[in-house]
């Protein structure tokens, strides 16, 4: 993957600089200890041709909450960072893009507080997911971090060592992705996405507490309200998910992506006949600000 070339620019603490000339500190506390917070955001070319950052406010508000919960100095407002992001998109001529803001610490080999943070905003091209690809998912042998050991609702860099281990394990076993349980064995989320499953026309998703409560998850809940699809948030076991009619992951990068099978067992309802598919279609329309099509369930 080519994230940047010699023309790419990024935003670093108020300055637009060339990505190829940006430097980071090998003595940094973030590199050594995973002590940084970040966001994953998408921009889309809308149906009208404009460039629109999807849920910019929600993402930058979460970045601020993540930084504050990690005791990291955070000098910016959400409107400032939103404006900076539009500048990065424009300067790089990007419309369909993935945006990665990161707040990271200076050189510091101790565990002490810092007086400053650095904030960078990078972006690269990412086309919306249009295909009908379905995922083969396995139950991970890794559990999500215990919320008593981590600020699990923060999007902190160090948490993603757990995601990397789970995702690599799934791929090494011939699957596309992992599903992780929480420390009590209930289903929690994917390495970088929340999970929903469908049974008899109803959707089920893990309640907040042991997951990153995703912005896409919140959007899916809104879509369900609009389409009058009943949803239950709660604690569910992998065995309940295995008896589902359909399931999907949702996240900024993943969007809404259906599952073909869970632990090698295919789902009985064809994806195209599921209620979940209606949610996927509504999400696709929403991100590009296309007027919703009438849906027949
Ligand atoms: N869970 C985890 C662990 C994630 O990394 C992500 C991606 N940010 C999500 C869920 C989905 O969150 P969002 O919809 O806000 O992208």
mmCIF file of C-alpha atoms and ligand atoms in Angstrom:
data_model
loop_
_atom_site.group_PDB
_atom_site.id
_atom_site.type_symbol
_atom_site.label_atom_id
_atom_site.label_comp_id
_atom_site.label_asym_id
_atom_site.label_seq_id
_atom_site.Cartn_x
_atom_site.Cartn_y
_atom_site.Cartn_z
ATOM 1 C CA UNK A 1 0.000 0.000 0.000
ATOM 2 C CA UNK A 2 1.323 3.402 -0.995
ATOM 3 C CA UNK A 3 0.135 5.846 1.615
ATOM 4 C CA UNK A 4 2.009 8.791 0.185
ATOM 5 C CA UNK A 5 4.297 9.901 -2.581
ATOM 6 C CA UNK A 6 6.652 12.846 -3.059
ATOM 7 C CA UNK A 7 3.707 15.245 -3.604
ATOM 8 C CA UNK A 8 1.623 14.225 -0.572
ATOM 9 C CA UNK A 9 1.183 16.744 2.222
ATOM 10 C CA UNK A 10 -0.034 16.325 5.784
ATOM 11 C CA UNK A 11 -1.027 18.653 8.617
ATOM 12 C CA UNK A 12 1.250 18.801 11.639
ATOM 13 C CA UNK A 13 0.332 21.201 14.426
ATOM 14 C CA UNK A 14 -0.893 23.999 12.226
ATOM 15 C CA UNK A 15 1.520 23.513 9.344
ATOM 16 C CA UNK A 16 1.050 21.796 6.007
ATOM 17 C CA UNK A 17 4.251 19.869 5.284
ATOM 18 C CA UNK A 18 5.378 17.221 2.837
ATOM 19 C CA UNK A 19 4.756 13.678 4.077
ATOM 20 C CA UNK A 20 8.176 12.655 2.799
ATOM 21 C CA UNK A 21 9.821 15.352 4.932
ATOM 22 C CA UNK A 22 7.888 14.709 8.152
ATOM 23 C CA UNK A 23 9.972 13.318 11.009
ATOM 24 C CA UNK A 24 9.197 11.484 14.179
ATOM 25 C CA UNK A 25 11.267 10.971 17.292
ATOM 26 C CA UNK A 26 12.775 7.536 17.967
ATOM 27 C CA UNK A 27 12.860 8.467 21.652
ATOM 28 C CA UNK A 28 9.097 9.091 21.663
ATOM 29 C CA UNK A 29 6.890 7.711 24.404
ATOM 30 C CA UNK A 30 4.244 6.827 21.790
ATOM 31 C CA UNK A 31 6.535 4.607 19.760
ATOM 32 C CA UNK A 32 7.935 2.764 22.763
ATOM 33 C CA UNK A 33 4.762 2.284 24.787
ATOM 34 C CA UNK A 34 1.868 2.641 22.312
ATOM 35 C CA UNK A 35 0.851 5.813 24.154
ATOM 36 C CA UNK A 36 -0.974 7.751 21.442
ATOM 37 C CA UNK A 37 -4.599 8.241 20.426
ATOM 38 C CA UNK A 38 -5.956 8.372 16.922
ATOM 39 C CA UNK A 39 -9.047 8.409 14.718
ATOM 40 C CA UNK A 40 -10.083 6.661 11.540
ATOM 41 C CA UNK A 41 -12.361 8.884 9.470
ATOM 42 C CA UNK A 42 -13.629 8.758 5.921
ATOM 43 C CA UNK A 43 -14.436 11.398 3.374
ATOM 44 C CA UNK A 44 -16.679 10.644 0.433
ATOM 45 C CA UNK A 45 -17.442 12.247 -2.893
ATOM 46 C CA UNK A 46 -21.151 12.862 -2.439
ATOM 47 C CA UNK A 47 -23.851 12.177 -5.019
ATOM 48 C CA UNK A 48 -23.735 15.925 -5.775
ATOM 49 C CA UNK A 49 -19.957 15.800 -6.340
ATOM 50 C CA UNK A 50 -18.856 17.569 -3.152
ATOM 51 C CA UNK A 51 -16.209 16.307 -0.707
ATOM 52 C CA UNK A 52 -17.774 15.474 2.647
ATOM 53 C CA UNK A 53 -16.120 14.174 5.795
ATOM 54 C CA UNK A 54 -18.590 11.689 7.281
ATOM 55 C CA UNK A 55 -19.405 12.451 10.948
ATOM 56 C CA UNK A 56 -16.388 14.772 11.369
ATOM 57 C CA UNK A 57 -17.701 16.213 14.632
ATOM 58 C CA UNK A 58 -18.307 12.806 16.199
ATOM 59 C CA UNK A 59 -14.784 11.645 15.251
ATOM 60 C CA UNK A 60 -12.915 14.733 16.475
ATOM 61 C CA UNK A 61 -14.994 14.838 19.654
ATOM 62 C CA UNK A 62 -13.981 11.202 20.272
ATOM 63 C CA UNK A 63 -10.328 12.062 19.574
ATOM 64 C CA UNK A 64 -10.543 14.736 22.262
ATOM 65 C CA UNK A 65 -12.193 12.358 24.747
ATOM 66 C CA UNK A 66 -9.544 9.708 23.954
ATOM 67 C CA UNK A 67 -6.694 12.184 24.543
ATOM 68 C CA UNK A 68 -8.226 13.479 27.760
ATOM 69 C CA UNK A 69 -8.829 9.996 29.130
ATOM 70 C CA UNK A 70 -5.135 9.216 28.466
ATOM 71 C CA UNK A 71 -4.020 12.466 30.215
ATOM 72 C CA UNK A 72 -2.542 13.797 26.983
ATOM 73 C CA UNK A 73 -2.511 17.566 26.347
ATOM 74 C CA UNK A 74 -5.004 18.360 23.572
ATOM 75 C CA UNK A 75 -4.892 21.967 22.387
ATOM 76 C CA UNK A 76 -7.337 21.884 19.461
ATOM 77 C CA UNK A 77 -11.067 22.250 18.946
ATOM 78 C CA UNK A 78 -13.176 20.017 16.749
ATOM 79 C CA UNK A 79 -13.911 22.822 14.211
ATOM 80 C CA UNK A 80 -10.161 23.624 13.948
ATOM 81 C CA UNK A 81 -9.257 20.016 13.193
ATOM 82 C CA UNK A 82 -12.192 19.620 10.815
ATOM 83 C CA UNK A 83 -11.002 22.672 8.858
ATOM 84 C CA UNK A 84 -7.439 21.310 8.859
ATOM 85 C CA UNK A 85 -8.705 17.993 7.490
ATOM 86 C CA UNK A 86 -10.571 19.657 4.633
ATOM 87 C CA UNK A 87 -7.333 21.492 3.854
ATOM 88 C CA UNK A 88 -5.385 18.218 3.745
ATOM 89 C CA UNK A 89 -8.010 16.696 1.429
ATOM 90 C CA UNK A 90 -8.007 19.692 -0.865
ATOM 91 C CA UNK A 91 -4.209 20.018 -1.041
ATOM 92 C CA UNK A 92 -3.923 16.315 -1.878
ATOM 93 C CA UNK A 93 -6.884 16.439 -4.287
ATOM 94 C CA UNK A 94 -8.692 13.701 -2.390
ATOM 95 C CA UNK A 95 -12.446 13.087 -2.262
ATOM 96 C CA UNK A 96 -12.910 9.389 -1.394
ATOM 97 C CA UNK A 97 -10.322 9.144 1.354
ATOM 98 C CA UNK A 98 -9.353 7.606 4.646
ATOM 99 C CA UNK A 99 -8.193 10.167 7.205
ATOM 100 C CA UNK A 100 -5.912 9.340 10.104
ATOM 101 C CA UNK A 101 -5.467 12.008 12.784
ATOM 102 C CA UNK A 102 -3.043 11.021 15.543
ATOM 103 C CA UNK A 103 -2.090 12.690 18.819
ATOM 104 C CA UNK A 104 1.296 11.526 20.035
ATOM 105 C CA UNK A 105 3.775 12.190 22.792
ATOM 106 C CA UNK A 106 7.231 13.798 22.690
ATOM 107 C CA UNK A 107 10.553 12.124 23.576
ATOM 108 C CA UNK A 108 10.049 10.627 27.012
ATOM 109 C CA UNK A 109 11.271 7.252 28.166
ATOM 110 C CA UNK A 110 9.586 7.594 31.556
ATOM 111 C CA UNK A 111 5.900 7.023 32.320
ATOM 112 C CA UNK A 112 5.450 10.625 33.435
ATOM 113 C CA UNK A 113 2.951 13.136 32.065
ATOM 114 C CA UNK A 114 3.955 15.303 29.126
ATOM 115 C CA UNK A 115 3.522 19.034 28.812
ATOM 116 C CA UNK A 116 2.884 18.871 25.073
ATOM 117 C CA UNK A 117 1.476 16.576 22.414
ATOM 118 C CA UNK A 118 1.889 16.543 18.669
ATOM 119 C CA UNK A 119 -1.122 16.269 16.382
ATOM 120 C CA UNK A 120 -0.858 15.096 12.786
ATOM 121 C CA UNK A 121 -3.540 14.548 10.140
ATOM 122 C CA UNK A 122 -2.757 12.233 7.256
ATOM 123 C CA UNK A 123 -5.058 11.120 4.439
ATOM 124 C CA UNK A 124 -4.904 8.721 1.519
ATOM 125 C CA UNK A 125 -7.245 7.580 -1.183
ATOM 126 C CA UNK A 126 -9.808 4.942 -0.271
ATOM 127 C CA UNK A 127 -12.665 4.038 -2.569
ATOM 128 C CA UNK A 128 -16.026 3.238 -0.958
ATOM 129 C CA UNK A 129 -16.791 -0.480 -0.576
ATOM 130 C CA UNK A 130 -19.064 -1.352 -3.476
ATOM 131 C CA UNK A 131 -18.526 -5.078 -3.792
ATOM 132 C CA UNK A 132 -20.575 -7.904 -2.453
ATOM 133 C CA UNK A 133 -17.680 -9.524 -0.649
ATOM 134 C CA UNK A 134 -18.666 -11.494 2.429
ATOM 135 C CA UNK A 135 -16.304 -12.417 5.245
ATOM 136 C CA UNK A 136 -15.314 -15.751 6.708
ATOM 137 C CA UNK A 137 -14.966 -15.015 10.407
ATOM 138 C CA UNK A 138 -13.504 -17.116 13.227
ATOM 139 C CA UNK A 139 -13.756 -16.788 16.987
ATOM 140 C CA UNK A 140 -10.397 -15.480 18.088
ATOM 141 C CA UNK A 141 -8.335 -17.163 20.761
ATOM 142 C CA UNK A 142 -7.600 -13.594 21.924
ATOM 143 C CA UNK A 143 -10.060 -11.679 24.084
ATOM 144 C CA UNK A 144 -10.490 -7.900 24.012
ATOM 145 C CA UNK A 145 -8.501 -5.984 26.643
ATOM 146 C CA UNK A 146 -10.077 -6.013 30.085
ATOM 147 C CA UNK A 147 -11.738 -2.588 30.676
ATOM 148 C CA UNK A 148 -10.275 -2.676 34.177
ATOM 149 C CA UNK A 149 -6.803 -2.589 32.604
ATOM 150 C CA UNK A 150 -7.434 -0.128 29.790
ATOM 151 C CA UNK A 151 -9.660 2.836 28.910
ATOM 152 C CA UNK A 152 -11.403 0.607 26.428
ATOM 153 C CA UNK A 153 -13.705 3.363 25.087
ATOM 154 C CA UNK A 154 -10.628 5.378 24.008
ATOM 155 C CA UNK A 155 -9.067 4.815 20.610
ATOM 156 C CA UNK A 156 -5.558 4.336 21.950
ATOM 157 C CA UNK A 157 -2.706 3.044 19.807
ATOM 158 C CA UNK A 158 -1.573 0.410 22.334
ATOM 159 C CA UNK A 159 -4.956 -1.357 22.231
ATOM 160 C CA UNK A 160 -4.267 -2.279 18.642
ATOM 161 C CA UNK A 161 -1.562 -4.802 19.504
ATOM 162 C CA UNK A 162 -4.528 -6.960 20.556
ATOM 163 C CA UNK A 163 -6.212 -6.257 17.176
ATOM 164 C CA UNK A 164 -3.081 -7.127 15.222
ATOM 165 C CA UNK A 165 -2.655 -10.449 17.038
ATOM 166 C CA UNK A 166 -6.293 -11.436 16.499
ATOM 167 C CA UNK A 167 -6.377 -10.409 12.834
ATOM 168 C CA UNK A 168 -3.103 -12.143 12.022
ATOM 169 C CA UNK A 169 -4.269 -15.325 13.753
ATOM 170 C CA UNK A 170 -7.500 -15.349 11.715
ATOM 171 C CA UNK A 171 -5.642 -14.859 8.434
ATOM 172 C CA UNK A 172 -3.049 -17.534 9.294
ATOM 173 C CA UNK A 173 -5.976 -19.943 9.761
ATOM 174 C CA UNK A 174 -7.520 -19.157 6.379
ATOM 175 C CA UNK A 175 -10.226 -16.768 7.589
ATOM 176 C CA UNK A 176 -10.776 -13.138 6.584
ATOM 177 C CA UNK A 177 -11.245 -11.719 10.046
ATOM 178 C CA UNK A 178 -11.508 -12.433 13.763
ATOM 179 C CA UNK A 179 -14.326 -11.970 16.245
ATOM 180 C CA UNK A 180 -13.085 -11.336 19.773
ATOM 181 C CA UNK A 181 -14.947 -12.043 22.975
ATOM 182 C CA UNK A 182 -14.758 -9.924 26.129
ATOM 183 C CA UNK A 183 -13.116 -11.120 29.338
ATOM 184 C CA UNK A 184 -16.341 -12.914 30.290
ATOM 185 C CA UNK A 185 -16.575 -14.825 27.006
ATOM 186 C CA UNK A 186 -19.415 -12.777 25.481
ATOM 187 C CA UNK A 187 -18.992 -11.557 21.907
ATOM 188 C CA UNK A 188 -17.379 -8.116 21.841
ATOM 189 C CA UNK A 189 -16.145 -6.861 18.468
ATOM 190 C CA UNK A 190 -13.762 -7.373 15.585
ATOM 191 C CA UNK A 191 -10.167 -6.088 15.617
ATOM 192 C CA UNK A 192 -11.346 -2.811 14.079
ATOM 193 C CA UNK A 193 -15.124 -2.994 13.778
ATOM 194 C CA UNK A 194 -18.289 -3.573 15.787
ATOM 195 C CA UNK A 195 -20.526 -6.582 15.249
ATOM 196 C CA UNK A 196 -24.259 -7.115 14.696
ATOM 197 C CA UNK A 197 -26.143 -10.339 14.071
ATOM 198 C CA UNK A 198 -29.638 -10.977 12.781
ATOM 199 C CA UNK A 199 -32.257 -13.478 13.951
ATOM 200 C CA UNK A 200 -35.875 -13.568 12.735
ATOM 201 C CA UNK A 201 -35.711 -10.005 11.379
ATOM 202 C CA UNK A 202 -34.205 -8.517 14.567
ATOM 203 C CA UNK A 203 -30.657 -7.251 15.052
ATOM 204 C CA UNK A 204 -28.498 -7.862 18.111
ATOM 205 C CA UNK A 205 -25.267 -6.114 19.117
ATOM 206 C CA UNK A 206 -23.052 -6.100 22.207
ATOM 207 C CA UNK A 207 -23.910 -3.296 24.640
ATOM 208 C CA UNK A 208 -21.222 -0.679 25.420
ATOM 209 C CA UNK A 209 -18.869 -1.482 28.267
ATOM 210 C CA UNK A 210 -16.335 -3.897 26.827
ATOM 211 C CA UNK A 211 -16.137 -2.467 23.281
ATOM 212 C CA UNK A 212 -15.169 0.657 21.394
ATOM 213 C CA UNK A 213 -18.659 2.125 20.866
ATOM 214 C CA UNK A 214 -18.236 2.912 17.202
ATOM 215 C CA UNK A 215 -19.604 5.846 15.271
ATOM 216 C CA UNK A 216 -20.731 3.463 12.533
ATOM 217 C CA UNK A 217 -22.467 1.334 15.180
ATOM 218 C CA UNK A 218 -24.369 4.451 16.300
ATOM 219 C CA UNK A 219 -25.227 5.183 12.649
ATOM 220 C CA UNK A 220 -26.511 1.629 12.186
ATOM 221 C CA UNK A 221 -28.729 2.069 15.254
ATOM 222 C CA UNK A 222 -30.118 5.278 13.703
ATOM 223 C CA UNK A 223 -30.744 3.531 10.384
ATOM 224 C CA UNK A 224 -32.575 0.736 12.213
ATOM 225 C CA UNK A 225 -34.803 3.283 13.955
ATOM 226 C CA UNK A 226 -35.595 4.868 10.623
ATOM 227 C CA UNK A 227 -36.326 1.554 8.913
ATOM 228 C CA UNK A 228 -38.231 0.227 11.963
ATOM 229 C CA UNK A 229 -35.835 -2.704 12.359
ATOM 230 C CA UNK A 230 -35.862 -3.858 15.997
ATOM 231 C CA UNK A 231 -32.428 -3.920 17.669
ATOM 232 C CA UNK A 232 -31.368 -5.323 21.016
ATOM 233 C CA UNK A 233 -28.160 -4.329 22.797
ATOM 234 C CA UNK A 234 -26.941 -6.851 25.349
ATOM 235 C CA UNK A 235 -24.573 -9.673 26.182
ATOM 236 C CA UNK A 236 -24.537 -12.476 23.651
ATOM 237 C CA UNK A 237 -22.521 -15.673 23.380
ATOM 238 C CA UNK A 238 -20.661 -17.008 20.327
ATOM 239 C CA UNK A 239 -23.178 -19.913 20.360
ATOM 240 C CA UNK A 240 -26.057 -17.426 19.882
ATOM 241 C CA UNK A 241 -24.203 -15.794 16.998
ATOM 242 C CA UNK A 242 -23.617 -19.216 15.444
ATOM 243 C CA UNK A 243 -27.409 -19.750 15.319
ATOM 244 C CA UNK A 244 -28.029 -16.362 13.633
ATOM 245 C CA UNK A 245 -29.526 -15.882 10.162
ATOM 246 C CA UNK A 246 -26.870 -13.310 9.156
ATOM 247 C CA UNK A 247 -24.170 -11.115 10.690
ATOM 248 C CA UNK A 248 -22.035 -8.128 9.788
ATOM 249 C CA UNK A 249 -19.149 -5.980 10.929
ATOM 250 C CA UNK A 250 -19.442 -2.208 10.851
ATOM 251 C CA UNK A 251 -16.796 0.469 11.176
ATOM 252 C CA UNK A 252 -15.544 3.551 9.409
ATOM 253 C CA UNK A 253 -13.095 1.592 7.255
ATOM 254 C CA UNK A 254 -15.160 -1.612 6.981
ATOM 255 C CA UNK A 255 -18.449 0.303 6.428
ATOM 256 C CA UNK A 256 -21.145 -2.408 6.659
ATOM 257 C CA UNK A 257 -19.741 -5.749 5.548
ATOM 258 C CA UNK A 258 -21.655 -9.029 5.701
ATOM 259 C CA UNK A 259 -20.383 -12.382 6.864
ATOM 260 C CA UNK A 260 -20.407 -15.534 4.769
ATOM 261 C CA UNK A 261 -19.679 -17.891 7.660
ATOM 262 C CA UNK A 262 -18.768 -18.048 11.343
ATOM 263 C CA UNK A 263 -16.224 -20.653 12.460
ATOM 264 C CA UNK A 264 -16.666 -22.422 9.136
ATOM 265 C CA UNK A 265 -20.481 -22.603 9.306
ATOM 266 C CA UNK A 266 -22.287 -20.632 6.552
ATOM 267 C CA UNK A 267 -25.309 -18.481 7.486
ATOM 268 C CA UNK A 268 -28.672 -19.851 6.322
ATOM 269 C CA UNK A 269 -30.124 -16.587 4.946
ATOM 270 C CA UNK A 270 -28.588 -15.363 1.694
ATOM 271 C CA UNK A 271 -26.993 -11.975 2.412
ATOM 272 C CA UNK A 272 -29.133 -10.296 -0.257
ATOM 273 C CA UNK A 273 -32.336 -11.519 1.458
ATOM 274 C CA UNK A 274 -31.322 -10.332 4.943
ATOM 275 C CA UNK A 275 -32.486 -7.292 6.864
ATOM 276 C CA UNK A 276 -28.778 -6.626 7.398
ATOM 277 C CA UNK A 277 -28.410 -6.046 3.683
ATOM 278 C CA UNK A 278 -31.051 -3.306 3.874
ATOM 279 C CA UNK A 279 -28.950 -1.641 6.560
ATOM 280 C CA UNK A 280 -25.864 -1.942 4.335
ATOM 281 C CA UNK A 281 -27.681 -0.284 1.414
ATOM 282 C CA UNK A 282 -29.025 2.518 3.617
ATOM 283 C CA UNK A 283 -25.506 3.145 4.980
ATOM 284 C CA UNK A 284 -24.052 3.387 1.460
ATOM 285 C CA UNK A 285 -26.677 5.992 0.538
ATOM 286 C CA UNK A 286 -26.178 7.949 3.739
ATOM 287 C CA UNK A 287 -22.407 8.421 3.402
ATOM 288 C CA UNK A 288 -22.731 9.851 -0.096
ATOM 289 C CA UNK A 289 -25.823 11.874 0.831
ATOM 290 C CA UNK A 290 -27.959 10.112 -1.723
ATOM 291 C CA UNK A 291 -31.707 10.377 -1.154
ATOM 292 C CA UNK A 292 -32.859 7.108 0.409
ATOM 293 C CA UNK A 293 -34.528 4.625 -1.906
ATOM 294 C CA UNK A 294 -37.815 3.105 -0.825
ATOM 295 C CA UNK A 295 -37.050 -0.252 0.770
ATOM 296 C CA UNK A 296 -39.231 -3.310 0.768
ATOM 297 C CA UNK A 297 -38.369 -5.746 3.517
HETATM 298 N N1 LIG B 1 -14.044 -1.357 17.331
HETATM 299 C C1 LIG B 1 -12.733 -1.167 17.154
HETATM 300 C C2 LIG B 1 -11.780 -1.928 17.993
HETATM 301 C C3 LIG B 1 -12.278 -0.264 16.167
HETATM 302 O O1 LIG B 1 -10.969 -0.078 15.978
HETATM 303 C C4 LIG B 1 -13.209 0.417 15.368
HETATM 304 C C5 LIG B 1 -12.736 1.359 14.306
HETATM 305 N N2 LIG B 1 -12.539 2.642 14.818
HETATM 306 C C6 LIG B 1 -14.570 0.192 15.602
HETATM 307 C C7 LIG B 1 -14.963 -0.704 16.592
HETATM 308 C C8 LIG B 1 -15.619 0.914 14.809
HETATM 309 O O2 LIG B 1 -15.609 2.266 15.145
HETATM 310 P P1 LIG B 1 -16.063 3.402 14.139
HETATM 311 O O3 LIG B 1 -17.391 2.970 13.609
HETATM 312 O O4 LIG B 1 -16.161 4.603 14.992
HETATM 313 O O5 LIG B 1 -15.049 3.484 13.075
#
